mmCIF file of N, CA and C in Angstrom:
data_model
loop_
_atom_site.group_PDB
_atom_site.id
_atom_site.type_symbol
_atom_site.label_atom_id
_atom_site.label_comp_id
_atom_site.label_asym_id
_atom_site.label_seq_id
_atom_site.Cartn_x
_atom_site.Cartn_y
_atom_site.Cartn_z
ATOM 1 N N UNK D 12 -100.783 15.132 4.577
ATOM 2 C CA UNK D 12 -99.734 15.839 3.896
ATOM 3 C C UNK D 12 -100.252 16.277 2.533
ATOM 4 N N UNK D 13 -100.366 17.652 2.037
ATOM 5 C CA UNK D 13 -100.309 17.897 0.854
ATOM 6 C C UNK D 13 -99.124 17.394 -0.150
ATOM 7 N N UNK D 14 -99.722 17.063 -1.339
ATOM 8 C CA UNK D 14 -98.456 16.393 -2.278
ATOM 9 C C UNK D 14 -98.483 17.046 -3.332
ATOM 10 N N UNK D 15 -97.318 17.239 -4.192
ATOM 11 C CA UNK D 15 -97.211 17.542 -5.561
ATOM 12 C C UNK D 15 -96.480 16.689 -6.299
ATOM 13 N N UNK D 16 -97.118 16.408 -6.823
ATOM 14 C CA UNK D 16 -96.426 15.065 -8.377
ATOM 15 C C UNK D 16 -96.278 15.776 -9.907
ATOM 16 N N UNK D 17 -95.530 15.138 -10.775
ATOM 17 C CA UNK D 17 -95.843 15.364 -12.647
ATOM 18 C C UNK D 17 -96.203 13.850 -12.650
ATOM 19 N N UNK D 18 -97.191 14.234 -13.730
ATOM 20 C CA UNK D 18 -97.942 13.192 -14.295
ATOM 21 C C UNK D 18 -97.454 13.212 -15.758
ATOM 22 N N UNK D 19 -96.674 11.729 -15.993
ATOM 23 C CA UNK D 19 -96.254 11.768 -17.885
ATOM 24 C C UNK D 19 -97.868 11.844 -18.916
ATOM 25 N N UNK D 20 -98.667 11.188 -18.370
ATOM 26 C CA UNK D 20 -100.073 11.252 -18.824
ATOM 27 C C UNK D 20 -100.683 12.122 -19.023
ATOM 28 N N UNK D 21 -100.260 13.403 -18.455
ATOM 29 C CA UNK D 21 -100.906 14.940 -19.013
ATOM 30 C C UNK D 21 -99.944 15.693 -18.976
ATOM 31 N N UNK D 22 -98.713 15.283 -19.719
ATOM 32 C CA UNK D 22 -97.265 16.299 -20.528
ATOM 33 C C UNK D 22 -96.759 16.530 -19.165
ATOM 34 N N UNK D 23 -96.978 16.022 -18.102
ATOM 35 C CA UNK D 23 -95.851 16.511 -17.117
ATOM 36 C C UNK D 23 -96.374 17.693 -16.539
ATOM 37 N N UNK D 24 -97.472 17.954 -16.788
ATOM 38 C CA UNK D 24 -98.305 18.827 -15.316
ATOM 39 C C UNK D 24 -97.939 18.618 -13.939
ATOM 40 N N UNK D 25 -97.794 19.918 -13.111
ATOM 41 C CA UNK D 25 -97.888 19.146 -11.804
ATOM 42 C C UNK D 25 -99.229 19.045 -11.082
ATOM 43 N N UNK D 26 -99.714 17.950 -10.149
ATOM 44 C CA UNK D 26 -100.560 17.438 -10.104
ATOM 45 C C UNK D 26 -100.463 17.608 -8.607
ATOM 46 N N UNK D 27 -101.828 17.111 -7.581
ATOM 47 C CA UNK D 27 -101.918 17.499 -6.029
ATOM 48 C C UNK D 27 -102.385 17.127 -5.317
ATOM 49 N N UNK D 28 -102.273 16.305 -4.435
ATOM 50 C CA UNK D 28 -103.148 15.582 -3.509
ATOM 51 C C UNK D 28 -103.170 15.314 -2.734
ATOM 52 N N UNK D 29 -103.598 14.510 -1.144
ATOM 53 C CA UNK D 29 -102.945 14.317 0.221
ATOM 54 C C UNK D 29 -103.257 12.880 0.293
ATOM 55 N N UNK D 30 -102.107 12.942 1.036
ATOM 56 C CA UNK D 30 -101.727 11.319 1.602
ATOM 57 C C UNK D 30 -101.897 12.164 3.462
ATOM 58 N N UNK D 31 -102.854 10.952 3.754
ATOM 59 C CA UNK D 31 -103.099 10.909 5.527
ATOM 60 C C UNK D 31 -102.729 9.563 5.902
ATOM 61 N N UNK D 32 -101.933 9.736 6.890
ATOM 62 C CA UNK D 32 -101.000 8.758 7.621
ATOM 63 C C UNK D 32 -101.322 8.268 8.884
ATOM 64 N N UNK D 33 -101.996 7.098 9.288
ATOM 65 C CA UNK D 33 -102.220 6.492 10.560
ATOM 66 C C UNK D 33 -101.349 6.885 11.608
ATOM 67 N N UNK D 34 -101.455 6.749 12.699
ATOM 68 C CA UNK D 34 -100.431 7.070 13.924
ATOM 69 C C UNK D 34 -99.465 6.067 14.023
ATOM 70 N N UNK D 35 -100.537 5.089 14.417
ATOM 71 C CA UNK D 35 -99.629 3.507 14.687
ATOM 72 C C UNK D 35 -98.727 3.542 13.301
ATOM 73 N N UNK D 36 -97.471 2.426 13.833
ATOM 74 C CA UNK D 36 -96.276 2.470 13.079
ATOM 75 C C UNK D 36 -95.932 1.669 11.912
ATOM 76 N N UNK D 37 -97.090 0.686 11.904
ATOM 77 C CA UNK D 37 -97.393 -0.221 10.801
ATOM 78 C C UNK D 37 -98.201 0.100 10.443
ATOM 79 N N UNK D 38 -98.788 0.519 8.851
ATOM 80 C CA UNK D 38 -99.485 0.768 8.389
ATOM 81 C C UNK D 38 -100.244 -0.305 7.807
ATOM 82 N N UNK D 39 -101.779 -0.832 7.992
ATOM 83 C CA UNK D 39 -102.549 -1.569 7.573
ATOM 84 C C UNK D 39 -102.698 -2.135 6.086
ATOM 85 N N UNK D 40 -102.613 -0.651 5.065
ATOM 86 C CA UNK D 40 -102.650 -1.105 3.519
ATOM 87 C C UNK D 40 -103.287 0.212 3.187
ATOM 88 N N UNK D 41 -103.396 0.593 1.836
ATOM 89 C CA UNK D 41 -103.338 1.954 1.037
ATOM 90 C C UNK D 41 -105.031 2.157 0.502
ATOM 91 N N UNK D 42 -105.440 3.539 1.178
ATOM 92 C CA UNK D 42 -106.856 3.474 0.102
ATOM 93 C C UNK D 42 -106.928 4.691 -0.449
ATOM 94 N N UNK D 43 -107.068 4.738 -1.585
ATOM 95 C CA UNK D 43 -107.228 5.597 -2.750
ATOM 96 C C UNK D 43 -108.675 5.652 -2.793
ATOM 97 N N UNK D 44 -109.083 7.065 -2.526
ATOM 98 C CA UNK D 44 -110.298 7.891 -2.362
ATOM 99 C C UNK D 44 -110.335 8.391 -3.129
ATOM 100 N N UNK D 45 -111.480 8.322 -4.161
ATOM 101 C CA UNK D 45 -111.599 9.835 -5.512
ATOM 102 C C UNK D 45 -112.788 10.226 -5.015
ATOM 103 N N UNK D 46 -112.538 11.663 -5.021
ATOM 104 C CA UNK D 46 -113.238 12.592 -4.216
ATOM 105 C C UNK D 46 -114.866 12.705 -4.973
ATOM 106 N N UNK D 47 -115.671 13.113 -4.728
ATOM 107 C CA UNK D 47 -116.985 13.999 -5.823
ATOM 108 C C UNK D 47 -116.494 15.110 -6.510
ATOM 109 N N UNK D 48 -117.310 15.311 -7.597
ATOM 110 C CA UNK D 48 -116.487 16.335 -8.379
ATOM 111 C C UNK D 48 -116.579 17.735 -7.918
ATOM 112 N N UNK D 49 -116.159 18.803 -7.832
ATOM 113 C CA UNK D 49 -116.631 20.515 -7.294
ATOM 114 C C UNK D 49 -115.822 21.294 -8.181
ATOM 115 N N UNK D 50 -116.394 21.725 -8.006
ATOM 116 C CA UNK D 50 -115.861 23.416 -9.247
ATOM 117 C C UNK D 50 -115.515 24.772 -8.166
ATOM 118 N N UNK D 51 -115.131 24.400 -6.910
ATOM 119 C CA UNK D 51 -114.861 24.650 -5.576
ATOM 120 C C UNK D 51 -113.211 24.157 -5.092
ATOM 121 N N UNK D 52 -111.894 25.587 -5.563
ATOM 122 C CA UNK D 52 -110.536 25.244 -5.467
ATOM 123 C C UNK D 52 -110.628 24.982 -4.452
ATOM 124 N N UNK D 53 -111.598 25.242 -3.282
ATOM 125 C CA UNK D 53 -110.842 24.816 -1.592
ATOM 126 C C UNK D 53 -111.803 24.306 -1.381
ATOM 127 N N UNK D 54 -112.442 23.137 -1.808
ATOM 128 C CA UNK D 54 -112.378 21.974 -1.377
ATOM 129 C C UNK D 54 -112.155 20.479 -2.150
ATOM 130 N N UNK D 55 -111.062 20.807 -2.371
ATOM 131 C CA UNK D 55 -110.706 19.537 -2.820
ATOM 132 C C UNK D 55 -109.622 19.243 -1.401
ATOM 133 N N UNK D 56 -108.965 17.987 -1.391
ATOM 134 C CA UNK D 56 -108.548 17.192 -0.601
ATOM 135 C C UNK D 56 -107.420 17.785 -0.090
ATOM 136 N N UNK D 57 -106.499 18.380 -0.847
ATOM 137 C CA UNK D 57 -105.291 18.848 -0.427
ATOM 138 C C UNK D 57 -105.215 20.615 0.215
ATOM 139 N N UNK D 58 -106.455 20.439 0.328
ATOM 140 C CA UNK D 58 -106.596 22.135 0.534
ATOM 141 C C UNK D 58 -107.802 21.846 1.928
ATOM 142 N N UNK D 59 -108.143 20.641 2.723
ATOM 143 C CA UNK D 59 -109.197 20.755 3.245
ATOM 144 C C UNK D 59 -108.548 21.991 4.538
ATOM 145 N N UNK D 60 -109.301 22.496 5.141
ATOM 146 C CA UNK D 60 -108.820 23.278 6.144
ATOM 147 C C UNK D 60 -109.969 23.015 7.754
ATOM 148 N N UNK D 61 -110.906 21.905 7.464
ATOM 149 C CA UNK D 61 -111.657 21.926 8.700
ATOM 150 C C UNK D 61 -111.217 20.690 9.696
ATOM 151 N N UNK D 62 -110.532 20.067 8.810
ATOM 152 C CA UNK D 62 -110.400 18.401 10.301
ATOM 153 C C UNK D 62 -110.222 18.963 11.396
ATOM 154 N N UNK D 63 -111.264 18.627 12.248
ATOM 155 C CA UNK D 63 -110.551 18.770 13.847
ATOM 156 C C UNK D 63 -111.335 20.484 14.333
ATOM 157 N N UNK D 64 -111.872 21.056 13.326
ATOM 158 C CA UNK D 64 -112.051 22.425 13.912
ATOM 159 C C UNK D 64 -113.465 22.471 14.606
ATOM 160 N N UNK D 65 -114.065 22.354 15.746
ATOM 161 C CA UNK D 65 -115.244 22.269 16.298
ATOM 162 C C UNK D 65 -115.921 23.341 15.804
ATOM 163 N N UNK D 66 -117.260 23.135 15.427
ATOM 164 C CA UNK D 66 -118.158 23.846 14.825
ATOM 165 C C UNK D 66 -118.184 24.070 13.180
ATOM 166 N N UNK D 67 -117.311 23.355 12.541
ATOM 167 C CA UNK D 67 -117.109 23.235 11.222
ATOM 168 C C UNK D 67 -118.293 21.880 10.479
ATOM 169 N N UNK D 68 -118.399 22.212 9.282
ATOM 170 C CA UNK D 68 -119.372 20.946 8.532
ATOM 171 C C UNK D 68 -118.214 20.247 7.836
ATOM 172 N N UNK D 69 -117.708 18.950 8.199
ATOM 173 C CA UNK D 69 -116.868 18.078 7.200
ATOM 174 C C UNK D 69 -116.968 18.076 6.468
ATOM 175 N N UNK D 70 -116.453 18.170 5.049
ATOM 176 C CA UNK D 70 -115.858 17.870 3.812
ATOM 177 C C UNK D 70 -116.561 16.374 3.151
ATOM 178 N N UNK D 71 -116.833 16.320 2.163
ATOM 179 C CA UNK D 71 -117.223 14.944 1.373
ATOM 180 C C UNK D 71 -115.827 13.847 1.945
ATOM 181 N N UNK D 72 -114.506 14.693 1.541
ATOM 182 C CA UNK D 72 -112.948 14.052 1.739
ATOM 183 C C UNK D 72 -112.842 13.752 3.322
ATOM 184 N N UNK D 73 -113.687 14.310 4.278
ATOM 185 C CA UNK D 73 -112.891 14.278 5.484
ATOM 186 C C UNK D 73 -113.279 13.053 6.290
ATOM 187 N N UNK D 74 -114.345 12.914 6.282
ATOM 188 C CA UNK D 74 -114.841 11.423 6.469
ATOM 189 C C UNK D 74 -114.553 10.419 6.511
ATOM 190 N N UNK D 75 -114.230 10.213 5.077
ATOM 191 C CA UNK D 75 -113.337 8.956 4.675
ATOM 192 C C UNK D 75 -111.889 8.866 5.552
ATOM 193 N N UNK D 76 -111.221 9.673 5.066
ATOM 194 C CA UNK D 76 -109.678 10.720 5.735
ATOM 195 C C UNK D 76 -109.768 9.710 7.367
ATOM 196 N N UNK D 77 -110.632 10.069 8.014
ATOM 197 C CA UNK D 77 -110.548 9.924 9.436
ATOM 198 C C UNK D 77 -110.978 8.470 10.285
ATOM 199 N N UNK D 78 -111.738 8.098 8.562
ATOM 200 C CA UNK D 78 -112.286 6.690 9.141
ATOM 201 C C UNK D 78 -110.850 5.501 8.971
ATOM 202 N N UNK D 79 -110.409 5.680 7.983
ATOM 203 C CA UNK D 79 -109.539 5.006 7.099
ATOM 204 C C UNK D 79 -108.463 5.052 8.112
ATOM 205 N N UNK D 80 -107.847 6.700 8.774
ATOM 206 C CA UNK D 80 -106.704 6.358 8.492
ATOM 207 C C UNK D 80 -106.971 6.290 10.631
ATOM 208 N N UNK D 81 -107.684 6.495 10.840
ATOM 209 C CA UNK D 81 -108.056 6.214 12.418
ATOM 210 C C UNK D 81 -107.989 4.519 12.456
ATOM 211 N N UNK D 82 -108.183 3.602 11.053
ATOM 212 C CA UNK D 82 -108.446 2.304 10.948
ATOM 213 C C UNK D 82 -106.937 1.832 10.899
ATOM 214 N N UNK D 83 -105.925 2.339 10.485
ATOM 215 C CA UNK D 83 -104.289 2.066 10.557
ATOM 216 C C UNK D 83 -103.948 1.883 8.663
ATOM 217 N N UNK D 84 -105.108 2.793 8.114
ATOM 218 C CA UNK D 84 -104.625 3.035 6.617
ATOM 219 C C UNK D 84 -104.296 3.993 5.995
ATOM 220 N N UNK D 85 -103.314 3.656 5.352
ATOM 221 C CA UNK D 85 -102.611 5.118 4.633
ATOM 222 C C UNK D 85 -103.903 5.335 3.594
ATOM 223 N N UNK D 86 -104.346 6.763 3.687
ATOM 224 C CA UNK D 86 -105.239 7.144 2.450
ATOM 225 C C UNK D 86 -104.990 8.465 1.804
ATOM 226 N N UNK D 87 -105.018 7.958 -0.152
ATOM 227 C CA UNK D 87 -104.328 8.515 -0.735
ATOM 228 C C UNK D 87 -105.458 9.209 -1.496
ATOM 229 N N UNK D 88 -105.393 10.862 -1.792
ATOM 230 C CA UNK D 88 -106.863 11.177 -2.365
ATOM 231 C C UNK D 88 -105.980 12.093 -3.220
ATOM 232 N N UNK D 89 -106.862 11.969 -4.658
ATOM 233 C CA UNK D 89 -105.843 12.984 -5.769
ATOM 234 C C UNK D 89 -106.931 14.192 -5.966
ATOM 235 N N UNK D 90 -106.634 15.423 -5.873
ATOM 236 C CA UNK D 90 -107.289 16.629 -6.295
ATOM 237 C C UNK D 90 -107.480 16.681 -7.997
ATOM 238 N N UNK D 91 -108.920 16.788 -8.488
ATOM 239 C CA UNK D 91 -108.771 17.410 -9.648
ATOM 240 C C UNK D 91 -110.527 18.050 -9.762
#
């Protein structure tokens, strides 16, 4: 899921990131991924557009994304 938050810590900007959600119905526990840095708007986390597309090169973010939440964990990654 793409997210949008305000952050009181930078005057109430809005801020952006995705939360990926296990299938199973209990969720295992929360991992917060900070991405590598890029100077690249589409690819940060909330903008990935390849999971799942055959013939695509994964993402630094997507990896994690699929290991984590294929494992029954919610994972939370903030764009900046």
């Amino acid at each position: 899921y793409r997210v949008r938050y305000r952050s009181p810590r930078t005057g109430n900007q809005t801020l952006s990131g995705m939360i990926a959600l296990p299938l199973q119905p209990v969720v295992r526990g929360t991992v917060i991924y900070y991405h590598g840095t890029t100077v690249d708007r589409d690819a940060v986390p909330s903008r990935l557009k390849t999971i799942g597309k055959p013939g695509t090169t994964p993402s630094e973010a997507e990896l994690p994304t699929l290991l984590f939440a294929s494992a029954g964990y919610a994972v939370v990654m903030p764009d900046y």
